[in-house]
Tab-separated table of C-alpha atoms in Angstrom:
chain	number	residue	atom	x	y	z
A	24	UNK	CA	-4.379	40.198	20.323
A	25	UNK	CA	-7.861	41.055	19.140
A	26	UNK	CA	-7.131	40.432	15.425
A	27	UNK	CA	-5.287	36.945	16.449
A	28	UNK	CA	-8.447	36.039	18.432
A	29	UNK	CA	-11.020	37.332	15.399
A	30	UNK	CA	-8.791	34.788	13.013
A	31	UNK	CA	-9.065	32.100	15.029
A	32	UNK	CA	-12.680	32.316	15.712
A	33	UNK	CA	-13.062	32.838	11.445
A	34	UNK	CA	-10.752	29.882	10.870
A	35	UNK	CA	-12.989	27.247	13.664
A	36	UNK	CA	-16.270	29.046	11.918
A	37	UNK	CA	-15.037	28.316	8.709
A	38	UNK	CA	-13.833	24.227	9.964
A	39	UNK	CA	-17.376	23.739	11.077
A	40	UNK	CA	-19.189	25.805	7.776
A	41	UNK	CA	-16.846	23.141	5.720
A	42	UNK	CA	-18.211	19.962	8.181
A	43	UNK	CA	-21.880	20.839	8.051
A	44	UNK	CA	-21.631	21.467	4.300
A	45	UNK	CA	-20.118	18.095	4.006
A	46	UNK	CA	-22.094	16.610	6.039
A	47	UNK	CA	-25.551	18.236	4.394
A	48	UNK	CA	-23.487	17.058	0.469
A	49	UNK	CA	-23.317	12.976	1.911
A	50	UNK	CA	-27.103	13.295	2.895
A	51	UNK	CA	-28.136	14.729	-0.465
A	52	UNK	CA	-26.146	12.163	-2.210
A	53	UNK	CA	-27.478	9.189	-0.002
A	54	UNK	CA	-31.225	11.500	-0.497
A	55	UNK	CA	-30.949	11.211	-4.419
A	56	UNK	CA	-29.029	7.907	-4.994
A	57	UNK	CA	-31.024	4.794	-3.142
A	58	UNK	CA	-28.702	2.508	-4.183
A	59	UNK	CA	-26.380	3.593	-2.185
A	60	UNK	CA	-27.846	1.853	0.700
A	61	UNK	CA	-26.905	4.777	2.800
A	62	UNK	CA	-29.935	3.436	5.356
A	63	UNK	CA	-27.348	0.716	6.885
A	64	UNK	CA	-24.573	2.922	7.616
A	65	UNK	CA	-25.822	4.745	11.027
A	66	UNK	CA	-25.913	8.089	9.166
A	67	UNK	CA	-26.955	10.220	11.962
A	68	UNK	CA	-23.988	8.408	14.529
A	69	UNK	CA	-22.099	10.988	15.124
A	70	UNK	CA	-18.842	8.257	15.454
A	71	UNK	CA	-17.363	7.304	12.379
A	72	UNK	CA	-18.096	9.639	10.019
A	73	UNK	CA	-15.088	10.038	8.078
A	74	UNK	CA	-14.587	6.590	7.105
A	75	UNK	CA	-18.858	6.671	6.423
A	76	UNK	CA	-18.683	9.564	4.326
A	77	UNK	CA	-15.392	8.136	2.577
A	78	UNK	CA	-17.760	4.972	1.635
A	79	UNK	CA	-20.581	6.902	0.655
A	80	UNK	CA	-18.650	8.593	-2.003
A	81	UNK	CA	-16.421	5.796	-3.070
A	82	UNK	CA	-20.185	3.894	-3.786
A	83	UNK	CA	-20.765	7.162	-5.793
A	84	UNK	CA	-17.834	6.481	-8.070
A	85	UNK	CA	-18.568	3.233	-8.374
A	86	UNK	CA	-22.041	3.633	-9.872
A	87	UNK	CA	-19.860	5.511	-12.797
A	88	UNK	CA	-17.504	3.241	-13.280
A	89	UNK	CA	-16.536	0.075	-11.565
A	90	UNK	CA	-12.502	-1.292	-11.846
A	91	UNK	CA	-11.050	-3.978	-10.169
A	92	UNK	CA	-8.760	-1.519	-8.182
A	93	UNK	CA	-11.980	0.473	-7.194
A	94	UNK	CA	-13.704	-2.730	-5.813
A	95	UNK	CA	-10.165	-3.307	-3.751
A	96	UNK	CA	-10.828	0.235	-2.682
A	97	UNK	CA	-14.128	-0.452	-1.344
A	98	UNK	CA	-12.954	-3.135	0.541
A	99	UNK	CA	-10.411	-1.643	1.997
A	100	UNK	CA	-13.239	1.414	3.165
A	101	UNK	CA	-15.689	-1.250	4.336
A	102	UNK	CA	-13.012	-2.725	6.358
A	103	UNK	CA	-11.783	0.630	7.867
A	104	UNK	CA	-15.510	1.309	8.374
A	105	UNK	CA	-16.033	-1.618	10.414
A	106	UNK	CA	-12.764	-1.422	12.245
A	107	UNK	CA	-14.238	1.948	13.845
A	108	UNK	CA	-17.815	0.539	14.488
A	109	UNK	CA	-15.962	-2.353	16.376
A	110	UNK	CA	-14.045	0.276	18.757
A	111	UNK	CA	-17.651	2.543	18.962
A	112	UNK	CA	-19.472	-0.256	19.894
A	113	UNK	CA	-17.443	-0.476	23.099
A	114	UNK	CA	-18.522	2.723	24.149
A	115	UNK	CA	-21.542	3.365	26.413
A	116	UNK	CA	-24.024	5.915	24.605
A	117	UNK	CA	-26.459	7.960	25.997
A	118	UNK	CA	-29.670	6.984	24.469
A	119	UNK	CA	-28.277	3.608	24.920
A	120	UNK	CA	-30.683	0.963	23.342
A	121	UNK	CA	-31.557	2.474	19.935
A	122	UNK	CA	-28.022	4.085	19.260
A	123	UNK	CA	-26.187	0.310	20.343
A	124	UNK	CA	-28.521	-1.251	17.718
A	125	UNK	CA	-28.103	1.055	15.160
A	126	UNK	CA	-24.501	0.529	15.366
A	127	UNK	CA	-25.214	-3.320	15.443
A	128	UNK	CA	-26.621	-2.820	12.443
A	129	UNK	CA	-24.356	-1.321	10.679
A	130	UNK	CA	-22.415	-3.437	11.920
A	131	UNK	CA	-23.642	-6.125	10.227
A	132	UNK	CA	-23.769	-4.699	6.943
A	133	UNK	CA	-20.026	-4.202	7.082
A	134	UNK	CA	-19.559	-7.523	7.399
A	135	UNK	CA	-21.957	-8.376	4.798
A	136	UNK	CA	-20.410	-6.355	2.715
A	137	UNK	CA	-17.074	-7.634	2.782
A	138	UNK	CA	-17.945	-11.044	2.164
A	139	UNK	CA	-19.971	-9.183	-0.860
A	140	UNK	CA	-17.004	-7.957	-2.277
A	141	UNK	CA	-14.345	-10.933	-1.607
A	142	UNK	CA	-17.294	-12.807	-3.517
A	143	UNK	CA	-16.549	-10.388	-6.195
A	144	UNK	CA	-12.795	-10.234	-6.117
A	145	UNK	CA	-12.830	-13.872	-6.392
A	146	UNK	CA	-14.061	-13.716	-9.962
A	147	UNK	CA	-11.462	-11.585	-11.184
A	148	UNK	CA	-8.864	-12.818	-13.003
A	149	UNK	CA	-6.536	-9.426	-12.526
A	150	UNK	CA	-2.836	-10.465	-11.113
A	151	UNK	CA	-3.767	-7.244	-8.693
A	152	UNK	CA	-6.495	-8.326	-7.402
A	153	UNK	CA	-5.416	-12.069	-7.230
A	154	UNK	CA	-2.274	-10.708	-5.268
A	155	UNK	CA	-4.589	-8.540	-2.922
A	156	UNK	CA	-6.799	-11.600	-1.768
A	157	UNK	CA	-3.643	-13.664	-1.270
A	158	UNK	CA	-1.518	-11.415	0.869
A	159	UNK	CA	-4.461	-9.529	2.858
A	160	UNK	CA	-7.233	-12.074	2.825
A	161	UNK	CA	-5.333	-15.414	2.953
A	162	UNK	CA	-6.990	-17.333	0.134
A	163	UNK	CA	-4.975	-19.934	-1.301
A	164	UNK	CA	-6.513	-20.143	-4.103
A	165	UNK	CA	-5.684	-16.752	-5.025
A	166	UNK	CA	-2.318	-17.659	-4.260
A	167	UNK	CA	-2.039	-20.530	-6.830
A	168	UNK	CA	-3.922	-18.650	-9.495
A	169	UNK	CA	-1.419	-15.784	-8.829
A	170	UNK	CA	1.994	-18.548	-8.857
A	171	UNK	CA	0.523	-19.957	-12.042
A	172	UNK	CA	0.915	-16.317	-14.158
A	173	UNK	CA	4.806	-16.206	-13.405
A	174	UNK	CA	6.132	-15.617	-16.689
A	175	UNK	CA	3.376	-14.434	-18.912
A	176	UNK	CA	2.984	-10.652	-19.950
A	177	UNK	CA	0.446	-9.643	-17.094
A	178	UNK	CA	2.993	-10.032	-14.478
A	179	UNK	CA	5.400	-7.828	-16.179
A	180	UNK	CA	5.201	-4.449	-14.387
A	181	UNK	CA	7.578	-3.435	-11.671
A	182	UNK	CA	5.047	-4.157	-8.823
A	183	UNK	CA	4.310	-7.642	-9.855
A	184	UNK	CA	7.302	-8.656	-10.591
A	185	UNK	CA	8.156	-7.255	-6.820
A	186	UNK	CA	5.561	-9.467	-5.767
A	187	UNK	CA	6.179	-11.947	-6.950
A	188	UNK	CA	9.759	-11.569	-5.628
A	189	UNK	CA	8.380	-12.028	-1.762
A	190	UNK	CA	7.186	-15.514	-2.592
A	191	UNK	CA	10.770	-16.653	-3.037
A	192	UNK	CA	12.129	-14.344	-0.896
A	193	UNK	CA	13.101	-17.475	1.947
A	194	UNK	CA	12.921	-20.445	-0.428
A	195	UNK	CA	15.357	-19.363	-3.721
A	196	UNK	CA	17.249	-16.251	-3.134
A	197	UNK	CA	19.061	-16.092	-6.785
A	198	UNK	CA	15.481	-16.156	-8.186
A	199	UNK	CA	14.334	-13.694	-5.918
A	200	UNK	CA	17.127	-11.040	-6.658
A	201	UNK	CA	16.443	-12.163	-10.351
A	202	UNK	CA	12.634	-10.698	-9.989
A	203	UNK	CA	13.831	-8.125	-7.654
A	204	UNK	CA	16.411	-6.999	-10.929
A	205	UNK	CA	13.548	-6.907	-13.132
A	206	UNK	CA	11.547	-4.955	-10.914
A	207	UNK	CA	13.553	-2.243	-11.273
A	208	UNK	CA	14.178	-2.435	-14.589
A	209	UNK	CA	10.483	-1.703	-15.196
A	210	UNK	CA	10.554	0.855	-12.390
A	211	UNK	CA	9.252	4.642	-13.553
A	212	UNK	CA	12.077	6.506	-11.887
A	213	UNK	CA	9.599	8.659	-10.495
A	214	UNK	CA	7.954	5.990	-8.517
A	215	UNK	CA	10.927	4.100	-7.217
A	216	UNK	CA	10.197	1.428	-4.449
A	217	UNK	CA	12.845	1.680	-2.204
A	218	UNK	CA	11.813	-1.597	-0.415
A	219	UNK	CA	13.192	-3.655	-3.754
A	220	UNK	CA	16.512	-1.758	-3.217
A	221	UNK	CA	16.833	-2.938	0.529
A	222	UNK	CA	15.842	-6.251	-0.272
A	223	UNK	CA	18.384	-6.319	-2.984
A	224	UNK	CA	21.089	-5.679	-0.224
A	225	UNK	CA	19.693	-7.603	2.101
A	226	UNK	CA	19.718	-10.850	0.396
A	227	UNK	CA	22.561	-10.480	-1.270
A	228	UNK	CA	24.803	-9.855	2.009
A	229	UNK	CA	22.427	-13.403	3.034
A	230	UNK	CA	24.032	-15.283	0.414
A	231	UNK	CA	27.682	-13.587	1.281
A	232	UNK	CA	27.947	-11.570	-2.265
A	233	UNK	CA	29.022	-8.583	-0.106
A	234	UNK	CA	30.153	-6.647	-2.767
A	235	UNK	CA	27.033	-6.003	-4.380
A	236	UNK	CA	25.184	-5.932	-0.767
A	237	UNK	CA	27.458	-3.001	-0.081
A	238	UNK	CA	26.588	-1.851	-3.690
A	239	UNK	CA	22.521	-1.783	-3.016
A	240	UNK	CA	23.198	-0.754	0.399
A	241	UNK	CA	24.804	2.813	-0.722
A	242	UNK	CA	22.056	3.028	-3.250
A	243	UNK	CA	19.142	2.398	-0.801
A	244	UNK	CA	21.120	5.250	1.793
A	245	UNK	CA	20.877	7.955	-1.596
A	246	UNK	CA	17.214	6.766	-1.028
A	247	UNK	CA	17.164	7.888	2.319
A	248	UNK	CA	16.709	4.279	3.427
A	249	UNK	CA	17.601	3.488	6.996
A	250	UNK	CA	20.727	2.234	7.498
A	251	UNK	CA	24.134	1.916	9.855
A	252	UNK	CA	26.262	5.100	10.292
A	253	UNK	CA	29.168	5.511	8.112
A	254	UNK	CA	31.531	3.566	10.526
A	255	UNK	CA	29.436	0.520	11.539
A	256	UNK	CA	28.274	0.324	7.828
A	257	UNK	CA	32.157	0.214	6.569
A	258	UNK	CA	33.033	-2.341	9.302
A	259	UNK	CA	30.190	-3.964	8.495
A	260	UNK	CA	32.188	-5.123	5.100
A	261	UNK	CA	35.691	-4.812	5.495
A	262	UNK	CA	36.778	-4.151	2.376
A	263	UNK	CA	40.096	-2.321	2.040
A	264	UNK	CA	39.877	1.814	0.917
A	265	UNK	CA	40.498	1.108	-2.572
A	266	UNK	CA	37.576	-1.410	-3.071
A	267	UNK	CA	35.687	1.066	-1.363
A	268	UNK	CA	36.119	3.545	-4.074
A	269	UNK	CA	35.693	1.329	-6.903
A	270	UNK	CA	32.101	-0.190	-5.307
A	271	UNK	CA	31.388	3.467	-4.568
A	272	UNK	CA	31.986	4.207	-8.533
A	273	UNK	CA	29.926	1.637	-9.845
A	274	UNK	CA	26.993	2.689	-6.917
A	275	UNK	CA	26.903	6.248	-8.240
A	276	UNK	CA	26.225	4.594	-12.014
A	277	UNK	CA	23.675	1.990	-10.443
A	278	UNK	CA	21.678	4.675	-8.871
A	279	UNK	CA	22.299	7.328	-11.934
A	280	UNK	CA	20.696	4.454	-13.956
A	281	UNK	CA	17.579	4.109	-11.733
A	282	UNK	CA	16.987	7.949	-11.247
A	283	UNK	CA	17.298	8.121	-14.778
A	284	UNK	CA	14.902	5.462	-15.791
A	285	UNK	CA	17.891	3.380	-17.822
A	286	UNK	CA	18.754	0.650	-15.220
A	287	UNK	CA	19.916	-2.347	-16.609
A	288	UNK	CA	21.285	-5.190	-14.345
A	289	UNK	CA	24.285	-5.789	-16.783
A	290	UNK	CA	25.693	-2.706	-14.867
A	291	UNK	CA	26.866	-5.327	-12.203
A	292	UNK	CA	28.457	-7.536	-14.635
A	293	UNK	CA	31.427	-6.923	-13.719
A	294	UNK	CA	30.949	-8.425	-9.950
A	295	UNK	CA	30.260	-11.562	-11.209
């Protein structure tokens, strides 16, 4: 009992050792690197510190080098930063005047920053970037800028070529399972995204080519996507056994294909 009690006093005196040393790192850094602007961020509020110190250091790495996906990044921490000041400044501190306009303060830095850094996303002509300020910040123009690179070589990667594939998603399903094909043709097999798989099933059962929806739909459940039980998912076709076992066949080569980095979508040529 002793030694289980000595650990677990070690292990919470170790937890705090690793906080205060983290804590006294950020405050060297923000010490040593003015440009950090460490003086807006409420250092000493005990609220929000993990998303503060996450900032902190993401500034860091973006005085070494500065990418368009690092600028997202910082956006994304600004916004998560701000998100907790929001739900802190609903509670009542102690030394309530100075701490609630600290936090005000900060406060409004987050949200100068953001508008800093959509400023700065909006020059970038990155099909990443463009894609980010359409779908998470709503800007229209992003959207069109986006639309307008369909077909050239920068939107030739598995991800953009999935999202691309949500545009049409509701308006032209062939097109969308065309994108959705080539999407996985340029997938690493590593770094398979199931949700192209599902959507693959999805739309085609939409557009009543239930042969390959029960097709994608076995390969998404190898994926450990959710689906029906074995029963409901059977009935949910109603082919006969021995169509079954030939889909079944030409699923296990599908998803053979994929795992194996080799998928071509002239593997379902023969559903067509």
């Amino acid at each position: 009992m002793n030694y289980q009690k000595t650990i677990i006093i070690m292990s919470a005196a170790l937890v705090l050792s690793g906080c205060f040393e983290s804590r006294k790192n950020t405050e060297e850094l923000c010490a040593n690197n003015p440009s950090l602007r460490c003086e807006s961020l409420n250092m000493d509020d005990g609220r929000c510190r993990v998303p503060r110190t996450d900032l902190v250091w993401h500034r860091f790495a973006l005085l070494q080098q500065q990418t368009d996906a690092m600028v997202v990044k910082e956006y994304q921490l600004v916004a998560e930063y701000k998100k907790c000041l929001e739900l802190a400044a609903q509670i009542k501190p102690l030394e309530q005047s100075k701490r609630k306009e600290q936090r005000f303060i900060s406060l409004v830095h987050a949200n100068d920053e953001l508008v800093r850094i959509t400023a700065l996303l909006q020059q970038s002509s990155s099909p990443d970037v463009l894609y980010f300020l359409w779908t998470q910040l709503s800007d229209n123009q992003a959207k069109r800028r986006f639309l307008q690179l369909e077909g050239s070589p920068t939107l030739e990667t598995s991800e953009l070529q999935y999202a691309l594939a949500t545009f049409y998603t509701t308006r032209q399903p062939l097109k969308t399972i065309e994108l959705l094909n080539r999407s996985l043709e340029l997938s690493n097999p590593n770094e398979i995204n199931v949700d192209v798989i599902t959507s693959l099933a999805s739309i085609n059962y939409r557009i009543d080519a239930k042969e390959k929806a029960y097709i994608w739909a076995t390969i998404a459940k190898r994926f450990d996507a959710p689906t029906a039980d074995d029963t409901n998912f059977k009935l949910l076709y109603g082919f006969p056994e021995e169509k079954y076992q030939q889909l079944d066949h030409i699923a296990q080569q599908v998803y053979s294909a994929i795992t194996n980095g080799n998928y071509n979508r002239n593997l379902l040529v023969q559903l067509n």
